[in-house]
mmCIF file of C-alpha atoms and ligand atoms in Angstrom:
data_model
loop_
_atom_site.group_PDB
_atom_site.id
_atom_site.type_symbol
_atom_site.label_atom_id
_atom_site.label_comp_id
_atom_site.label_asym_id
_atom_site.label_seq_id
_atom_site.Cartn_x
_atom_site.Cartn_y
_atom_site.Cartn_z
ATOM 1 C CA UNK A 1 26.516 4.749 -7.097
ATOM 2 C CA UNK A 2 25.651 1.295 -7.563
ATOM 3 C CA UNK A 3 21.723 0.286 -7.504
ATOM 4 C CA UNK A 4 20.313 -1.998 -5.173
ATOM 5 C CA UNK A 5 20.154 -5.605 -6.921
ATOM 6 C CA UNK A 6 17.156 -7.342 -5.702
ATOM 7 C CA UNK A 7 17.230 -9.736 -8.358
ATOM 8 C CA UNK A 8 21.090 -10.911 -8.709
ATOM 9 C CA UNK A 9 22.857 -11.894 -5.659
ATOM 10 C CA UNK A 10 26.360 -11.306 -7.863
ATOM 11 C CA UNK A 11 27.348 -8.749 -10.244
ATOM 12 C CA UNK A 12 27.103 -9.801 -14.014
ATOM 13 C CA UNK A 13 29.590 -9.385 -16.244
ATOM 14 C CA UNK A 14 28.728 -7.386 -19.510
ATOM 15 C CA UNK A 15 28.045 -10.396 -22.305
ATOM 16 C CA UNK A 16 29.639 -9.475 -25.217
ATOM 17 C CA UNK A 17 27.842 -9.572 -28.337
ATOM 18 C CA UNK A 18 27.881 -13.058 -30.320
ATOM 19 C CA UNK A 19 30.522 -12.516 -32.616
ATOM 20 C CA UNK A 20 29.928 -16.259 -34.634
ATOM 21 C CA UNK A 21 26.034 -15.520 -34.903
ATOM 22 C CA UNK A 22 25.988 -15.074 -39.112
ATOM 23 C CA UNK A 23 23.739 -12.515 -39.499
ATOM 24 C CA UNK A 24 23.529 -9.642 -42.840
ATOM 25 C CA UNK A 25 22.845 -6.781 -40.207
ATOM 26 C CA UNK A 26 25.161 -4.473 -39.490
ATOM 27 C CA UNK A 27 25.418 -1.514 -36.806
ATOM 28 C CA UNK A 28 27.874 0.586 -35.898
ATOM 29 C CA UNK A 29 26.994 0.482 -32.116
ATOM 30 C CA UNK A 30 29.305 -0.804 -29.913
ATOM 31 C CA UNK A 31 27.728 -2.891 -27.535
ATOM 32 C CA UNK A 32 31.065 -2.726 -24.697
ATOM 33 C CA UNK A 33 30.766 1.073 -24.639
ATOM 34 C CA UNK A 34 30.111 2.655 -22.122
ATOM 35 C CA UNK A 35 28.098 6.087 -22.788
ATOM 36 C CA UNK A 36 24.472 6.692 -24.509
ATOM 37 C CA UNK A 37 24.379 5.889 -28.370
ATOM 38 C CA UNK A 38 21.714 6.416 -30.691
ATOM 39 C CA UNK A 39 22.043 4.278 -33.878
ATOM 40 C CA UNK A 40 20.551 1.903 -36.038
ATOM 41 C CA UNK A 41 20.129 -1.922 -37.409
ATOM 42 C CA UNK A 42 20.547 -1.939 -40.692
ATOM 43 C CA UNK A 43 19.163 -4.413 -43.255
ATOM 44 C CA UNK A 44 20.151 -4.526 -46.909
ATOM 45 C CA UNK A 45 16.746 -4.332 -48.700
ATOM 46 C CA UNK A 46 17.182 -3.965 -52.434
ATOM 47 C CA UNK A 47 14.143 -2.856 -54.380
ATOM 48 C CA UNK A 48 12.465 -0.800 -57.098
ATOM 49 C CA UNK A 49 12.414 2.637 -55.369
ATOM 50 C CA UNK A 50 15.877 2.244 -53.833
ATOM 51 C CA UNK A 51 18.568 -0.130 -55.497
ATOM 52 C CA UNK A 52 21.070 -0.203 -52.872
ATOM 53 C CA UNK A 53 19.155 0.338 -50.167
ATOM 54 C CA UNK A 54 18.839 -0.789 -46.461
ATOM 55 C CA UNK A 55 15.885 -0.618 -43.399
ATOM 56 C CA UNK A 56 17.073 1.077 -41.081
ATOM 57 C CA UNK A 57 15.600 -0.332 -37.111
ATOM 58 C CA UNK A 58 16.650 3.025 -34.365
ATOM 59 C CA UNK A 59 18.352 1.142 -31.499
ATOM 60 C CA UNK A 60 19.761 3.294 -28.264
ATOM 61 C CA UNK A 61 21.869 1.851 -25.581
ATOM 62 C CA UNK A 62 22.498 3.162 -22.136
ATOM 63 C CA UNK A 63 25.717 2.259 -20.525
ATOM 64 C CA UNK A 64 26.980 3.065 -17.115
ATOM 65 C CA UNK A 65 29.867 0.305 -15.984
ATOM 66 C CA UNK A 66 29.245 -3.789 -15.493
ATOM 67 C CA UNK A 67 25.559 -4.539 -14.448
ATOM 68 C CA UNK A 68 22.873 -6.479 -15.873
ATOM 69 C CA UNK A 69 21.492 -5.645 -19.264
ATOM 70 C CA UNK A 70 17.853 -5.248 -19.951
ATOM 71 C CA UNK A 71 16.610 -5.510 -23.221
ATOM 72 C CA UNK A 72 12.992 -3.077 -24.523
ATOM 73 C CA UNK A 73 11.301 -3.542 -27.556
ATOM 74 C CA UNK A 74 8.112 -1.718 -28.819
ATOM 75 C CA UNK A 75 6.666 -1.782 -31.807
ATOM 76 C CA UNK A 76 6.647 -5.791 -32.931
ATOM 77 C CA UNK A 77 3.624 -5.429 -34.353
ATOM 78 C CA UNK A 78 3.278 -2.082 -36.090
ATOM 79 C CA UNK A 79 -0.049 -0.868 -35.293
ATOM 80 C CA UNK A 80 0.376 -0.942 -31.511
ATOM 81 C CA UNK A 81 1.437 2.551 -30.351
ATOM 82 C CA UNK A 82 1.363 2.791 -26.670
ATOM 83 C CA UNK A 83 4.939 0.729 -26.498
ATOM 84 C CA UNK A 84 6.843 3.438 -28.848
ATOM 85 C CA UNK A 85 5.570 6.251 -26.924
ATOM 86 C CA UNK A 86 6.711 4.521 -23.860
ATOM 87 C CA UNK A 87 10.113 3.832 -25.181
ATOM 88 C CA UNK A 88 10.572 6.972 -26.918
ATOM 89 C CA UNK A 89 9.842 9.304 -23.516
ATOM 90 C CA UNK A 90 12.179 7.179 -21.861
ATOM 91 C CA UNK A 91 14.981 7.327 -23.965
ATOM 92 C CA UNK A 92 14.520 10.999 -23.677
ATOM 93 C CA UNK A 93 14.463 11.690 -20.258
ATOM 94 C CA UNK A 94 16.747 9.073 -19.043
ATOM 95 C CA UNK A 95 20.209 9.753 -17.745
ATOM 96 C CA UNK A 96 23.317 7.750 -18.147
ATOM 97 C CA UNK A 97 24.661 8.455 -14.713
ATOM 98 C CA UNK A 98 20.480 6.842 -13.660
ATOM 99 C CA UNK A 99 22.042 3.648 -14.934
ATOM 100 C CA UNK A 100 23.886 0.555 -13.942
ATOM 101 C CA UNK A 101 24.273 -1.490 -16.299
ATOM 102 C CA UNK A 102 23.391 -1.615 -19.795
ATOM 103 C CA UNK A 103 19.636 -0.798 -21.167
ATOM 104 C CA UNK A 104 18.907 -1.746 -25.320
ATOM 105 C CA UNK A 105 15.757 -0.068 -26.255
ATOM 106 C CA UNK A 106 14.400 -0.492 -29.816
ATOM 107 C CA UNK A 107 11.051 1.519 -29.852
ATOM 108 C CA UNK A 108 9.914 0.280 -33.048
ATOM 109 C CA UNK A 109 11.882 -2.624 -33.490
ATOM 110 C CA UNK A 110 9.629 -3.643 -36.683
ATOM 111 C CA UNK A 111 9.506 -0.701 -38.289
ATOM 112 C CA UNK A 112 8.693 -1.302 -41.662
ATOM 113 C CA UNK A 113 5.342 -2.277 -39.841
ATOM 114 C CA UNK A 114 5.321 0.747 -37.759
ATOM 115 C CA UNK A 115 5.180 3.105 -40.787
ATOM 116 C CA UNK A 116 2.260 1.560 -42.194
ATOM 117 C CA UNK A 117 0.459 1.331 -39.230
ATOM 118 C CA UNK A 118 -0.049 -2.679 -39.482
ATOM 119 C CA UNK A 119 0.222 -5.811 -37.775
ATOM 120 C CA UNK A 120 2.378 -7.667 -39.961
ATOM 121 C CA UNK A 121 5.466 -5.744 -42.480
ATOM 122 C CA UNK A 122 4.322 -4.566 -45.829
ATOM 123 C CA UNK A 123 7.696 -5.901 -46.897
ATOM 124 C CA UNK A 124 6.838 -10.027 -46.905
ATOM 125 C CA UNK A 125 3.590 -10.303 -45.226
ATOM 126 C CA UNK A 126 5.328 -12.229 -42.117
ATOM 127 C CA UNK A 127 3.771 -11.637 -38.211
ATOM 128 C CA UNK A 128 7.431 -10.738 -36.524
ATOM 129 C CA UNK A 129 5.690 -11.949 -33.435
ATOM 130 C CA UNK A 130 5.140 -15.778 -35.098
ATOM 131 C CA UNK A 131 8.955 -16.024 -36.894
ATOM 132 C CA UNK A 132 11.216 -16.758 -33.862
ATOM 133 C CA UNK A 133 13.807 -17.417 -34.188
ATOM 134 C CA UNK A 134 13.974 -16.032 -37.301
ATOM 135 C CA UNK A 135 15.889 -16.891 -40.444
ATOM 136 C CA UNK A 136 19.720 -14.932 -40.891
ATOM 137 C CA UNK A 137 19.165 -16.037 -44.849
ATOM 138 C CA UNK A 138 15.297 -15.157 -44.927
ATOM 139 C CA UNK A 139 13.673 -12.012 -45.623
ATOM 140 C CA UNK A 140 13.517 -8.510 -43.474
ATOM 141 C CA UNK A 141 11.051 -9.453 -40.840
ATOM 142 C CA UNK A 142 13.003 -13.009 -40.485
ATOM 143 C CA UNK A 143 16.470 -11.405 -40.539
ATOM 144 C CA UNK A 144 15.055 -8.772 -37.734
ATOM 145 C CA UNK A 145 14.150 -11.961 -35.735
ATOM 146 C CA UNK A 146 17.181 -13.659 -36.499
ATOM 147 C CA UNK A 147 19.401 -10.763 -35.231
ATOM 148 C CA UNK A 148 17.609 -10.320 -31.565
ATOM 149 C CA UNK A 149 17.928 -14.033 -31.155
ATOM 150 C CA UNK A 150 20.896 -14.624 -32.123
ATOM 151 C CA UNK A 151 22.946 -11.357 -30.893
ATOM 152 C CA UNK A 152 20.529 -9.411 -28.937
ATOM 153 C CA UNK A 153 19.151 -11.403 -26.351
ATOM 154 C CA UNK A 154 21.995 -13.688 -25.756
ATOM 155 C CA UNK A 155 23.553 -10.552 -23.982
ATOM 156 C CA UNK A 156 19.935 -10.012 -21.738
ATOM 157 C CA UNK A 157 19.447 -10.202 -18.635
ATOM 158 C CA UNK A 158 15.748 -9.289 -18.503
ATOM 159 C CA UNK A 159 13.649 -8.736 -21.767
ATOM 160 C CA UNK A 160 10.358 -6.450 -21.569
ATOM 161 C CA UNK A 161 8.340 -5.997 -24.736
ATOM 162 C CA UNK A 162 5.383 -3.973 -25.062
ATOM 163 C CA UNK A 163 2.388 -4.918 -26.940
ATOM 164 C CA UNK A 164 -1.210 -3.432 -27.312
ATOM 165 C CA UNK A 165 -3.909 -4.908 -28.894
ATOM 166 C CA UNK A 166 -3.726 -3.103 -32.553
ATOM 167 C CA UNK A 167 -6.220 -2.595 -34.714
ATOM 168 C CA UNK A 168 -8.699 -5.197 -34.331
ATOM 169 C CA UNK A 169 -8.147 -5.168 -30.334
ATOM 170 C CA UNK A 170 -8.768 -3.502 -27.114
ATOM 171 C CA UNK A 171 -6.937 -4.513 -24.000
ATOM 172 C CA UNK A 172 -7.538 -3.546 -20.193
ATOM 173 C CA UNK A 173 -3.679 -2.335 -19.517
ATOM 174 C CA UNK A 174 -1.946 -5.320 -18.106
ATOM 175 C CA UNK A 175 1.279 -6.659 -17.664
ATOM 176 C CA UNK A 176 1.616 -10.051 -19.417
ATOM 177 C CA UNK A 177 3.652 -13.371 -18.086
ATOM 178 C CA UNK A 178 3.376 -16.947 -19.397
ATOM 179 C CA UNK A 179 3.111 -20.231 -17.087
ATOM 180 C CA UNK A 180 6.879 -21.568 -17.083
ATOM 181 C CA UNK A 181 7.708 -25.332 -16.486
ATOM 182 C CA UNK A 182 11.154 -23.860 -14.850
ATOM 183 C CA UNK A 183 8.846 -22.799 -11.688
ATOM 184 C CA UNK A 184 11.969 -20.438 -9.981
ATOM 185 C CA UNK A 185 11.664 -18.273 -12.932
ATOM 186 C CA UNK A 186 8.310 -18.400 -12.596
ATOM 187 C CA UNK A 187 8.225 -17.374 -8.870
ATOM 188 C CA UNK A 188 10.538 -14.161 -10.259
ATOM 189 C CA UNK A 189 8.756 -13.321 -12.662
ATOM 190 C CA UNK A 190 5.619 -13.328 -10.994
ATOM 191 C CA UNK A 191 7.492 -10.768 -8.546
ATOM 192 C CA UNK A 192 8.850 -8.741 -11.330
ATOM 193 C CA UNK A 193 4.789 -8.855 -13.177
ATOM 194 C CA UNK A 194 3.061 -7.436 -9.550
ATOM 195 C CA UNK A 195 5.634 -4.772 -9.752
ATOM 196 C CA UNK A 196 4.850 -3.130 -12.779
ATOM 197 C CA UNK A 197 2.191 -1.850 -10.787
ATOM 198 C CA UNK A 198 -0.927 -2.029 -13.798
ATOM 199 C CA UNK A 199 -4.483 -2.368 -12.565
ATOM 200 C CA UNK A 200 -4.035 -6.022 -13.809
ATOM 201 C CA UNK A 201 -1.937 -8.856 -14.235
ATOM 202 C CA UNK A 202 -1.910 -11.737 -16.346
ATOM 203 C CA UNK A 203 -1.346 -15.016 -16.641
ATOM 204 C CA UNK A 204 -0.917 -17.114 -19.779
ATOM 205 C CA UNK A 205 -1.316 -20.946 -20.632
ATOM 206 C CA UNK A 206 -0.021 -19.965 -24.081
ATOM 207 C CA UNK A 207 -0.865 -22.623 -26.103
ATOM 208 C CA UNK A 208 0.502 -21.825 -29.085
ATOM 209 C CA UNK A 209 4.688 -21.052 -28.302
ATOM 210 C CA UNK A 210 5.964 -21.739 -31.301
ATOM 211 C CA UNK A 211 7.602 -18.635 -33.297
ATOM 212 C CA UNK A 212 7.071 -16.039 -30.341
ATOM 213 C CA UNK A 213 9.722 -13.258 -29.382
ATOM 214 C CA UNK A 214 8.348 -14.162 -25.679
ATOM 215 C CA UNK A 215 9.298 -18.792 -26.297
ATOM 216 C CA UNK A 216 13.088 -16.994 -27.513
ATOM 217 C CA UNK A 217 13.678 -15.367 -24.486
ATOM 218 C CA UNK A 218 12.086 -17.713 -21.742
ATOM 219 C CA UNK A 219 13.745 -20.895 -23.249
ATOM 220 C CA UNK A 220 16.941 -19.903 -22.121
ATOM 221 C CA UNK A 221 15.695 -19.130 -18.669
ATOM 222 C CA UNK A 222 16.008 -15.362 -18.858
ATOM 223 C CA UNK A 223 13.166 -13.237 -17.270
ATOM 224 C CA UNK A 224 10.507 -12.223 -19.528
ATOM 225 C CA UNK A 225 7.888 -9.645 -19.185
ATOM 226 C CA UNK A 226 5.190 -8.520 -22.123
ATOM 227 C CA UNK A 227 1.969 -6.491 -21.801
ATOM 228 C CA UNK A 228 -1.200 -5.463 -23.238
ATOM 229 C CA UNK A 229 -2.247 -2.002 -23.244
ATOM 230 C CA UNK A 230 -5.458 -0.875 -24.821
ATOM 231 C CA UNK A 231 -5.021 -0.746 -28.376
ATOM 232 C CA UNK A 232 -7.609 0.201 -31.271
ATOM 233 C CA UNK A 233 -4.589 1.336 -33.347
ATOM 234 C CA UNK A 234 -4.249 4.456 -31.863
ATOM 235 C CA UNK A 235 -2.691 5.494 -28.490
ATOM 236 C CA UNK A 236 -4.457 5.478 -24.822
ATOM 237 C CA UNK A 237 -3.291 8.191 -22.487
ATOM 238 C CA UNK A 238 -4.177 6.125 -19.329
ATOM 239 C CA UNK A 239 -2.434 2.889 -20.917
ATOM 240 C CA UNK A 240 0.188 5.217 -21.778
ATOM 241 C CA UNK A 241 0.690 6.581 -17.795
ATOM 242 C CA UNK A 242 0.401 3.136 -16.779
ATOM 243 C CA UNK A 243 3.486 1.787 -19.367
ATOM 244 C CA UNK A 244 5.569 4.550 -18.151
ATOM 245 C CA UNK A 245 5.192 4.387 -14.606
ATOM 246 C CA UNK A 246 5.374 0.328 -15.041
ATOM 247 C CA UNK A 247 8.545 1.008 -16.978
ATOM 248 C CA UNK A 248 10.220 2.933 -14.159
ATOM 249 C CA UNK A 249 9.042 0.110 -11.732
ATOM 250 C CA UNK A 250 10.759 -2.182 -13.691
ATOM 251 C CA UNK A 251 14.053 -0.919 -14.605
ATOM 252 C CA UNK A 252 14.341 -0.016 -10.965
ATOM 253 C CA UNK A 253 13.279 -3.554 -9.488
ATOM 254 C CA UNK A 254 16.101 -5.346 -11.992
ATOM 255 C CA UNK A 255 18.689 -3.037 -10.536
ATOM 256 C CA UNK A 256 19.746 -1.191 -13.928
ATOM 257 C CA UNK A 257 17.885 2.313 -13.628
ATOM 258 C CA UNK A 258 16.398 4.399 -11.041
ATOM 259 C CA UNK A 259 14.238 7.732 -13.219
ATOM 260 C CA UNK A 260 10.868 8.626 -12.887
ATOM 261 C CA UNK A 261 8.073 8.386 -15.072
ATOM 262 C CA UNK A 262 7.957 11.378 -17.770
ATOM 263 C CA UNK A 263 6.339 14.492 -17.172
ATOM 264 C CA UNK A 264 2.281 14.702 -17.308
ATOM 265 C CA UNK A 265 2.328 11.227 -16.004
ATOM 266 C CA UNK A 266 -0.263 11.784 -13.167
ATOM 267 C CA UNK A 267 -0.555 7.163 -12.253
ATOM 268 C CA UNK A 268 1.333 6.334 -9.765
ATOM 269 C CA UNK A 269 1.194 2.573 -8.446
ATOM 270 C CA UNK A 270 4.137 0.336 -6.756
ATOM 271 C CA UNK A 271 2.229 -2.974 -7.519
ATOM 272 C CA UNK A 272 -0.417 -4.539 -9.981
ATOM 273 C CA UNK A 273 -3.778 -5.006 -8.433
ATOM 274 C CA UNK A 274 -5.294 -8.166 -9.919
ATOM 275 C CA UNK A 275 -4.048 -11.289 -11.443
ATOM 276 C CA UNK A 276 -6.043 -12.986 -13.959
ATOM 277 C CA UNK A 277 -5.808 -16.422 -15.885
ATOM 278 C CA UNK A 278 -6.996 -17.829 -19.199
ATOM 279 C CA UNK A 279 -6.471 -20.951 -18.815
ATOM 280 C CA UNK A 280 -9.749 -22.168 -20.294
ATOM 281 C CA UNK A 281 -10.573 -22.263 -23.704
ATOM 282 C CA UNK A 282 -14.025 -20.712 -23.516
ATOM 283 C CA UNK A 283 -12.639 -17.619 -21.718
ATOM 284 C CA UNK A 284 -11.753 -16.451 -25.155
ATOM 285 C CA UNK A 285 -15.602 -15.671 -27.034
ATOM 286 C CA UNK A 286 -15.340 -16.427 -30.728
ATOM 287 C CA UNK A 287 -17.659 -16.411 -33.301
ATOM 288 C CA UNK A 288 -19.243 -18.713 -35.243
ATOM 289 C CA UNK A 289 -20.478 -16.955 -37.810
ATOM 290 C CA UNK A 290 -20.371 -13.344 -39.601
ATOM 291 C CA UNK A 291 -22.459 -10.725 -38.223
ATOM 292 C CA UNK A 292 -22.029 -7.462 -36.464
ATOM 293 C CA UNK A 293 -20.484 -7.568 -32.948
ATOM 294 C CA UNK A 294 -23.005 -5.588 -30.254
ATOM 295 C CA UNK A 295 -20.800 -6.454 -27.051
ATOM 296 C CA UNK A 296 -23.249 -6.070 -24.100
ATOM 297 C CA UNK A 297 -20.549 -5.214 -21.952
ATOM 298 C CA UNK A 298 -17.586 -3.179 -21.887
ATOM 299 C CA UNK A 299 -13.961 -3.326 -21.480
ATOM 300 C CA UNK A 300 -12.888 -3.741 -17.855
ATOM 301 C CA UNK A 301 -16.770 -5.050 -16.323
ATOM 302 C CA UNK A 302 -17.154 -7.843 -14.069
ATOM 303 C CA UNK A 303 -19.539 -10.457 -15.365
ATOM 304 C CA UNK A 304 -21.250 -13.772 -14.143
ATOM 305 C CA UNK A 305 -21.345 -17.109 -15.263
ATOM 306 C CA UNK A 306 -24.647 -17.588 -17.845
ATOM 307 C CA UNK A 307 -24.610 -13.657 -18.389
ATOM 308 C CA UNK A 308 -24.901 -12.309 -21.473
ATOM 309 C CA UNK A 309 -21.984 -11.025 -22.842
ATOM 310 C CA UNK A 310 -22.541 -10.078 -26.791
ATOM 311 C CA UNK A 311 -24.983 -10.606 -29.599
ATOM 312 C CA UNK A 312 -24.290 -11.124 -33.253
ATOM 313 C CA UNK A 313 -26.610 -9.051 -35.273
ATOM 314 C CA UNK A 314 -27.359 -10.807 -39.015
ATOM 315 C CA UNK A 315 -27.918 -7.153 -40.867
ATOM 316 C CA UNK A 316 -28.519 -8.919 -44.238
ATOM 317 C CA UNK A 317 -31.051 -10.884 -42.903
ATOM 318 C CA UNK A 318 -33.577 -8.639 -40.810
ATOM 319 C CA UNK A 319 -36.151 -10.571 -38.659
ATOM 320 C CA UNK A 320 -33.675 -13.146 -38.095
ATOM 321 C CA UNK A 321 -32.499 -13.532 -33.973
ATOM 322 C CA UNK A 322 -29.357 -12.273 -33.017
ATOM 323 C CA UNK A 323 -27.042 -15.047 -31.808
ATOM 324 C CA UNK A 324 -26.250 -14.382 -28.159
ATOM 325 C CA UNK A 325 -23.315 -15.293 -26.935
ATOM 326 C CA UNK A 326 -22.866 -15.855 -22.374
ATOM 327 C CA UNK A 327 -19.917 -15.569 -20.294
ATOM 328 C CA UNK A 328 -18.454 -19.343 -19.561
ATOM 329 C CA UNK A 329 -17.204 -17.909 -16.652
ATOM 330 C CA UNK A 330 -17.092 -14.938 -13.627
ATOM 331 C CA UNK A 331 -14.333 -12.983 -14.476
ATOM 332 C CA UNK A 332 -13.752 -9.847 -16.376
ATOM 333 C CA UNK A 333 -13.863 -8.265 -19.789
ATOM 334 C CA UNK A 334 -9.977 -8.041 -20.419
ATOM 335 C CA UNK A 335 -9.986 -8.016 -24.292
ATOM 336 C CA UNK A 336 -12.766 -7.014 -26.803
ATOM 337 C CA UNK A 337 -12.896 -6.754 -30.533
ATOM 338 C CA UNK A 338 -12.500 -3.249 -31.983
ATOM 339 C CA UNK A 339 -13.799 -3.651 -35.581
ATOM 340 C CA UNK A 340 -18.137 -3.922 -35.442
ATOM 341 C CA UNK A 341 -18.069 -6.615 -38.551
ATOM 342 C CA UNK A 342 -17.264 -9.583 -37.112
ATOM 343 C CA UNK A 343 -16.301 -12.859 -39.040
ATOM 344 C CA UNK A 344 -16.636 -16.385 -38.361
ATOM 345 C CA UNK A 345 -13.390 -17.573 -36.108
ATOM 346 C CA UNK A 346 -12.847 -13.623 -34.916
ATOM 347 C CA UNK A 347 -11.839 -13.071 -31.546
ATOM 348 C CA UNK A 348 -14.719 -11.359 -30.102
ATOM 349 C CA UNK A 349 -14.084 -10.902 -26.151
ATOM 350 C CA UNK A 350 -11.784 -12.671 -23.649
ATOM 351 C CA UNK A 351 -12.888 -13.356 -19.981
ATOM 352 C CA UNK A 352 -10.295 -12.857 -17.255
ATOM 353 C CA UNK A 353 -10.572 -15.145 -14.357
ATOM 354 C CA UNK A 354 -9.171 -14.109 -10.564
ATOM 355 C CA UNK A 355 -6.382 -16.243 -9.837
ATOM 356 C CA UNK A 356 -4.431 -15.901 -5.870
ATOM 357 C CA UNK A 357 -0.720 -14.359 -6.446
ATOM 358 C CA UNK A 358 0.070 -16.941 -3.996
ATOM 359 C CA UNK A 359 -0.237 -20.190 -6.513
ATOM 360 C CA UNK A 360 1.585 -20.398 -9.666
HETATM 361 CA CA1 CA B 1 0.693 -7.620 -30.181
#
């Protein structure tokens, strides 16, 4: 039985993958078929340990008749966890006769990252998250970019990619948009952010759009949805309940899947609670100087304009004041530093700021 489309007004016709894009990775999934595959990118990668060998990237597709196609990704930067776990469960327990449509999930779509448990890939040092849109000549992390720009989300309808805040940070879980200049994708995506259903929502001036997976995708007007969910390199069971049920939301609200979140997951919630901005510059608390970060607050606590926020302890130096650092603004701890050493330019804590779901 056909979902429910709240979002398209017509039925959309299956894009076929972009058979001009010159790209060196190769697949044997077939993007037209219908049925559940489980397969892989594959990357020639020739090197010392393996002379004709390839990186391999798992992709699954879920295919049940015409209907949008939504596009999942996990795992651009490889030490955030809570998006493969996500992505994993779901491929799991999902159902092809739950779908309408077409659903590409890639859990860990930078893997070489993901086994080494860092933010950038071991293989040439390049954030996958700063290459869009990527390079089909370039090396892996640019040819991985190159591939879902040029094949894979040409063929999207909606594009959700899960981020966490890795090993140097913590994030309250939130679902992530950007501020669009096309304001009726704005307005939908605003919808499609509340009903994820996380404790917050947020709102980004991103002032730096250049490379992102998140510029790719919004450029050519397609709905785009990220998030932030805890982080500290390993994986949050709340953030994790929060993902899944957000997931479900989601994939039910863009008319391509109706399943449940998995099993154990206990958070339930139809629509995010609180929308938050960023807007100014001195919402994100940097240091100065090195020291060692004693946040004075935690993750998730309201604070005041002119309160104390953090001090930055000079441990070589004994006797000499710590620098304190005050909140800019009322708002609320959404991001702090994991790591205690802190050096000058580090990110240290980010204020939140309410903003009305009404204005955009
Ligand atoms: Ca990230």
């Amino acid at each position: 039985m056909a979902l429910k489309r709240k979002i398209h007004s017509k039925p959309i016709m299956d894009i076929p993958p972009n058979k001009g894009a010159k790209t060196k990775v190769s697949t044997d999934l077939d993007f037209q078929a219908d049925g559940k595959q489980v397969s892989y990118l594959k990357i020639p990668y020739s090197r010392n340990t393996s002379a004709w060998g390839r990186v391999l990237i798992p992709i699954v597709q879920f295919k049940n008749g015409a209907g949008p196609t939504t596009l999942l990704t996990g795992g651009v930067h490889g030490d955030e966890f809570e998006g493969p776990v996500v992505l994993i469960k779901l491929i799991e327990r999902l159902k092809l006769e739950q779908v309408s449509g077409r659903i590409i999930i890639l859990p860990a779509v930078n893997m070489p990252a993901h086994m080494t448990s860092t933010r950038l890939s071991p293989l040439d040092n390049i954030d996958m998250n700063r290459c869009f849109p990527g390079d089909a000549k370039g090396s892996v992390t640019q040819i991985i970019a190159h591939y879902i720009n040029s094949i894979l989300i040409p063929m999207a309808d909606f594009v959700v990619d899960f981020h966490s805040g890795g090993k140097s940070l913590d994030f309250v879980p939130c679902a992530v948009m950007h501020r669009l200049t096309d304001k009726k994708l704005e307005k939908k995506t605003l919808r499609l952010l509340r009903r994820f259903g996380s404790p917050y929502g947020l709102y980004l001036n991103e002032g730096d759009p250049d490379g992102l997976l998140d510029s790719a995708v919004e450029s050519r007007g397609k709905i785009f949805i990220s998030t932030e969910l805890r982080g500290g390199a390993t994986v949050n069971a709340s953030a994790v309940a929060i993902a899944d049920n957000g997931v479900c939301n989601l994939l039910q609200e863009f008319g391509v899947a109706r399943v449940k979140p998995s099993r154990y997951t206990k958070y339930r919630s139809q629509q995010t609670q609180i929308l938050l901005h960023t807007d100014n510059e001195s919402c994100f608390v940097a240091s100065d100087e090195d020291g060692l970060f004693e946040p004075l607050i935690d993750l998730g606590g309201k604070v005041k304009e002119g309160q104390p926020i953090a001090q930055l302890h000079h441990t070589t130096t004994p006797g000499r004041k710590p620098k304190l650092l005050k909140s800019a603004h009322d708002g609320v701890v959404i991001c702090r530093r994991v790591p205690g050493r802190a050096e000058a330019g580090d990110c240290l804590l980010v204020i939140g700021i309410e903003k009305s779901w009404e204005c955009s």
